[in-house]
Short mmCIF file of C-alpha atoms in Angstrom, two decimals:
data_model
loop_
_atom_site.label_atom_id
_atom_site.label_comp_id
_atom_site.label_asym_id
_atom_site.label_seq_id
_atom_site.Cartn_x
_atom_site.Cartn_y
_atom_site.Cartn_z
CA MET A 42 -5.55 -1.03 57.63
CA LYS A 43 -3.64 1.58 55.55
CA GLN A 44 -1.33 -1.20 54.35
CA ILE A 45 -4.18 -3.38 53.36
CA ALA A 46 -5.94 -0.53 51.50
CA THR A 47 -2.67 0.24 49.65
CA MET A 48 -2.27 -3.34 48.63
CA LEU A 49 -5.86 -3.53 47.36
CA ALA A 50 -5.39 -0.42 45.34
CA ALA A 51 -2.23 -1.80 43.72
CA ILE A 52 -4.01 -5.06 42.86
CA VAL A 53 -6.85 -3.20 41.24
CA LEU A 54 -4.40 -1.00 39.25
CA VAL A 55 -2.52 -4.06 38.02
CA MET A 56 -5.75 -5.78 37.09
CA GLY A 57 -6.98 -2.71 35.26
CA MET A 58 -3.68 -2.48 33.31
CA SER A 59 -3.84 -6.17 32.42
CA SER A 60 -7.39 -5.72 31.22
CA CYS A 61 -6.46 -2.73 29.03
CA GLU A 62 -3.48 -4.68 27.58
CA ALA A 63 -5.79 -7.64 26.83
CA THR A 64 -8.27 -5.30 25.11
CA ARG A 65 -5.50 -3.77 22.98
CA ASN A 66 -4.25 -7.20 22.00
CA ALA A 67 -7.77 -8.25 21.09
CA ASN A 68 -8.26 -5.23 19.01
CA ASN A 69 -4.97 -5.83 17.20
CA LYS A 70 -6.08 -9.39 16.49
CA GLN A 71 -9.41 -8.21 15.18
CA LYS A 72 -7.68 -5.71 12.92
CA GLY A 73 -5.41 -8.43 11.66
CA ALA A 74 -8.30 -10.64 10.95
CA VAL A 75 -10.09 -7.91 8.93
CA ILE A 76 -6.92 -7.25 6.91
CA GLY A 77 -6.35 -11.03 6.44
CA ALA A 78 -9.88 -11.59 5.26
CA ALA A 79 -9.66 -8.63 2.94
CA GLY A 80 -6.49 -9.44 1.08
CA GLY A 81 -3.72 -11.01 3.17
CA ALA A 82 -0.13 -9.92 3.45
CA ILE A 83 -0.35 -7.43 0.62
CA LEU A 84 -2.79 -5.18 2.52
CA GLY A 85 -0.62 -5.59 5.57
CA ALA A 86 2.31 -4.18 3.53
CA ILE A 87 0.16 -1.15 2.48
CA ILE A 88 -1.67 -0.27 5.69
CA GLY A 89 -0.18 -2.40 8.50
CA ASN A 90 -2.65 -2.82 11.33
CA ASN A 91 -4.69 0.27 10.32
CA VAL A 92 -8.11 -0.62 9.22
CA GLY A 93 -8.32 2.81 7.60
CA LYS A 94 -11.38 4.32 6.04
CA GLY A 95 -13.32 1.16 5.40
CA GLY A 96 -12.08 0.31 1.96
CA ASN A 97 -10.46 -2.99 2.88
CA GLY A 98 -13.25 -5.05 1.18
CA GLU A 99 -12.67 -3.25 -2.08
CA LEU A 100 -8.94 -3.65 -1.83
CA GLY A 101 -9.18 -7.27 -0.93
CA ALA A 102 -11.25 -7.91 -3.98
CA VAL A 103 -8.56 -6.28 -6.13
CA VAL A 104 -5.69 -8.17 -4.45
CA GLY A 105 -7.45 -11.51 -4.43
CA GLY A 106 -6.23 -14.74 -2.94
CA VAL A 107 -2.90 -16.48 -3.29
CA VAL A 108 -2.70 -19.04 -6.12
CA GLY A 109 -1.15 -22.29 -4.85
CA GLY A 110 0.50 -25.30 -6.44
CA THR A 111 2.28 -25.36 -9.74
CA ALA A 112 0.20 -22.46 -11.06
CA GLY A 113 1.35 -20.36 -8.13
CA VAL A 114 4.95 -21.21 -8.87
CA LEU A 115 4.50 -20.15 -12.50
CA ILE A 116 2.91 -16.84 -11.50
CA GLY A 117 5.54 -16.24 -8.88
CA ALA A 118 8.33 -16.60 -11.46
CA LYS A 119 6.68 -13.96 -13.64
CA MET A 120 6.19 -11.60 -10.77
CA ASP A 121 9.79 -12.18 -9.51
CA LYS A 122 11.04 -11.18 -12.98
CA GLN A 123 8.85 -8.05 -13.02
CA ALA A 124 9.93 -7.03 -9.56
CA LYS A 125 13.59 -7.43 -10.53
CA GLU A 126 13.06 -5.15 -13.55
CA ILE A 127 11.44 -2.50 -11.32
CA GLU A 128 14.37 -2.62 -8.90
CA ASN A 129 16.88 -2.29 -11.81
CA GLU A 130 14.96 0.52 -13.54
CA ILE A 131 13.97 2.49 -10.39
CA PRO A 132 16.72 1.89 -7.80
CA GLY A 133 15.25 4.42 -5.33
CA ALA A 134 11.93 2.64 -5.00
CA GLN A 135 11.17 0.18 -2.23
CA VAL A 136 10.08 -3.09 -4.00
CA GLU A 137 8.65 -5.98 -2.08
CA ARG A 138 7.37 -9.31 -3.35
CA VAL A 139 4.37 -10.12 -1.18
CA ASP A 140 2.21 -13.30 -1.85
CA ASP A 141 1.45 -13.23 -5.60
CA GLY A 142 1.94 -9.44 -5.88
CA ILE A 143 4.52 -6.72 -5.94
CA VAL A 144 4.32 -3.70 -3.58
CA VAL A 145 6.20 -0.68 -4.71
CA THR A 146 6.50 2.19 -2.23
CA PHE A 147 7.48 5.65 -3.30
CA ASP A 148 8.18 8.39 -0.77
CA GLU A 149 10.04 11.71 -0.93
CA ASN A 150 13.38 9.87 -1.14
CA SER A 151 12.52 7.33 -3.80
CA GLY A 152 11.30 9.01 -6.98
CA VAL A 153 7.62 9.96 -6.72
CA TYR A 154 6.84 12.85 -4.41
CA PHE A 155 4.68 15.92 -4.23
CA ASP A 156 5.42 19.58 -3.28
CA THR A 157 3.82 20.68 -0.01
CA ASN A 158 0.06 20.87 -0.25
CA LYS A 159 0.21 20.04 -3.92
CA TYR A 160 -0.98 17.02 -5.92
CA ASN A 161 0.32 17.60 -9.40
CA ILE A 162 2.92 15.25 -10.80
CA ASN A 163 6.20 17.14 -10.99
CA ALA A 164 8.98 16.56 -13.52
CA ALA A 165 11.05 14.25 -11.26
CA SER A 166 8.03 12.07 -10.55
CA GLN A 167 7.13 11.93 -14.19
CA ALA A 168 10.52 10.44 -15.01
CA THR A 169 10.06 7.68 -12.44
CA LEU A 170 6.49 6.95 -13.46
CA ASP A 171 7.55 6.79 -17.12
CA LYS A 172 10.02 3.99 -16.24
CA LEU A 173 7.31 2.12 -14.40
CA THR A 174 4.89 2.65 -17.34
CA GLY A 175 7.31 0.74 -19.60
CA ILE A 176 7.37 -2.21 -17.26
CA LEU A 177 3.62 -2.26 -16.87
CA ARG A 178 3.28 -2.29 -20.70
CA GLU A 179 5.69 -5.26 -20.82
CA TYR A 180 3.40 -7.18 -18.39
CA PRO A 181 -0.12 -6.39 -19.54
CA ASP A 182 -1.75 -9.31 -17.63
CA THR A 183 -1.57 -7.51 -14.27
CA ASN A 184 -3.89 -5.20 -12.30
CA VAL A 185 -2.56 -2.13 -10.52
CA LEU A 186 -3.68 -0.67 -7.21
CA VAL A 187 -2.62 2.93 -6.38
CA VAL A 188 -2.91 4.00 -2.66
CA GLY A 189 -2.14 7.47 -1.38
CA HIS A 190 -1.01 8.52 2.11
CA THR A 191 -0.05 11.67 3.94
CA ASP A 192 1.69 12.63 7.22
CA SER A 193 -0.16 13.90 10.18
CA VAL A 194 0.42 17.66 9.70
CA GLY A 195 -2.92 19.40 9.12
CA ALA A 196 -6.55 18.37 9.66
CA ASP A 197 -7.50 14.76 9.10
CA GLU A 198 -10.26 15.70 6.62
CA TYR A 199 -7.81 17.80 4.62
CA ASN A 200 -5.21 15.06 4.57
CA MET A 201 -7.75 12.47 3.44
CA LYS A 202 -8.76 14.69 0.49
CA LEU A 203 -5.08 15.42 -0.34
CA SER A 204 -4.18 11.71 -0.34
CA GLU A 205 -7.14 11.08 -2.68
CA GLN A 206 -5.94 13.82 -5.05
CA ARG A 207 -2.40 12.47 -5.07
CA ALA A 208 -3.46 8.93 -5.62
CA TYR A 209 -5.69 9.89 -8.53
CA ALA A 210 -2.96 12.09 -9.93
CA VAL A 211 -0.74 8.99 -10.21
CA THR A 212 -3.52 6.86 -11.67
CA ASN A 213 -4.53 9.52 -14.17
CA TYR A 214 -0.88 9.92 -15.25
CA PHE A 215 -0.74 6.22 -16.07
CA THR A 216 -4.08 6.06 -17.80
CA GLN A 217 -4.68 9.46 -19.35
CA THR A 218 -1.12 10.71 -20.04
CA LYS A 219 0.62 7.36 -20.78
CA GLY A 220 -2.35 5.53 -22.22
CA LEU A 221 -2.46 2.39 -20.06
CA SER A 222 -5.88 0.76 -19.77
CA ALA A 223 -8.01 2.29 -17.08
CA SER A 224 -9.62 -1.05 -16.43
CA ARG A 225 -6.35 -2.27 -14.90
CA PHE A 226 -6.35 0.36 -12.15
CA THR A 227 -8.04 0.78 -8.76
CA THR A 228 -7.37 3.88 -6.67
CA ASN A 229 -7.65 4.24 -2.92
CA TRP A 230 -6.34 6.56 -0.16
CA TYR A 231 -5.93 6.70 3.62
CA GLY A 232 -4.87 10.18 4.53
CA GLU A 233 -2.83 10.14 7.70
CA GLN A 234 -4.46 6.88 9.00
CA ALA A 235 -1.70 4.41 7.96
CA PRO A 236 1.70 5.78 9.01
CA VAL A 237 4.74 3.60 8.51
CA ALA A 238 7.02 5.92 10.50
CA ASP A 239 7.01 8.36 13.36
CA ASN A 240 5.10 11.58 12.53
CA SER A 241 6.93 13.46 15.27
CA THR A 242 10.16 13.56 13.23
CA ALA A 243 10.79 15.22 9.87
CA GLU A 244 12.31 11.97 8.52
CA GLY A 245 9.24 9.97 9.69
CA ARG A 246 6.84 12.43 8.06
CA ALA A 247 8.73 12.21 4.79
CA LYS A 248 8.29 8.40 4.79
CA ASN A 249 4.56 8.77 5.49
CA ARG A 250 4.00 11.05 2.52
CA ARG A 251 3.98 8.16 0.13
CA VAL A 252 2.19 6.36 -2.66
CA ASN A 253 1.89 2.60 -2.80
CA ILE A 254 1.65 0.92 -6.18
CA VAL A 255 0.57 -2.71 -5.93
CA ILE A 256 0.87 -5.00 -9.01
CA VAL A 257 -1.09 -8.29 -8.96
CA PRO A 258 -1.85 -10.96 -11.60
CA ASN A 259 -5.15 -10.57 -13.31
CA GLU A 260 -7.57 -13.41 -14.09
CA LYS A 261 -6.06 -14.02 -17.46
CA MET A 262 -2.61 -14.63 -16.01
CA LYS A 263 -4.09 -16.88 -13.38
CA GLN A 264 -6.06 -18.94 -15.90
CA GLU A 265 -3.10 -19.32 -18.20
CA ALA A 266 -0.99 -20.56 -15.25
CA GLN A 267 -3.69 -23.05 -14.29
CA ASN A 268 -3.86 -24.25 -17.87
CA GLU A 269 -0.12 -24.61 -18.09
CA ALA A 270 0.08 -26.43 -14.76
CA GLN A 271 -2.59 -28.89 -15.92
CA GLY A 272 -0.78 -29.47 -19.21
CA ASN A 273 -3.53 -27.92 -21.38
#
């Protein structure tokens, strides 16, 4: 009887673990579906499987859908050229071409960073943002999304506010200090909710204290590409 009871307990434990794993997988699929509906691979590059603070609908509207066909090829060529210029001008930045957009990630090791518990743009960050400003001026038919993140040190509410302040500090530097059109920019923030590295290590926390800058074609660029593709 003891052997039977032990076997039954083991079966129940295995079934429970399988059920939990299935639930986790289902949740991951649901998260992926939300992100996919909101804006595809670009949002995945920014926040991974983290649904975050509920701003995905807004971000998805900014990012938009992928342009296909010949028009998409034309847009892709322009974005490839712009991404290459960013890589050349700012070698420390992580530059990814994702769908029709460009995702630029700045952390403490790549040009735009903030002192502890601060959100002002320091001199080193200004120099990097100045280089990016020149490229954004060269390609005016793009929209820009700025997203702030923090590590997990400190209270969640504090980190959420700090990531908001840092994201707006970058946006305001572009628009108020450098004079880029505010209509091109959207600002969002996720606090500690979207880590890309292990917060239990100093190196991981440094990577999580980051700002994403996403550059996507605006409607004017898309329409011109469509017209060119159609021979208009």
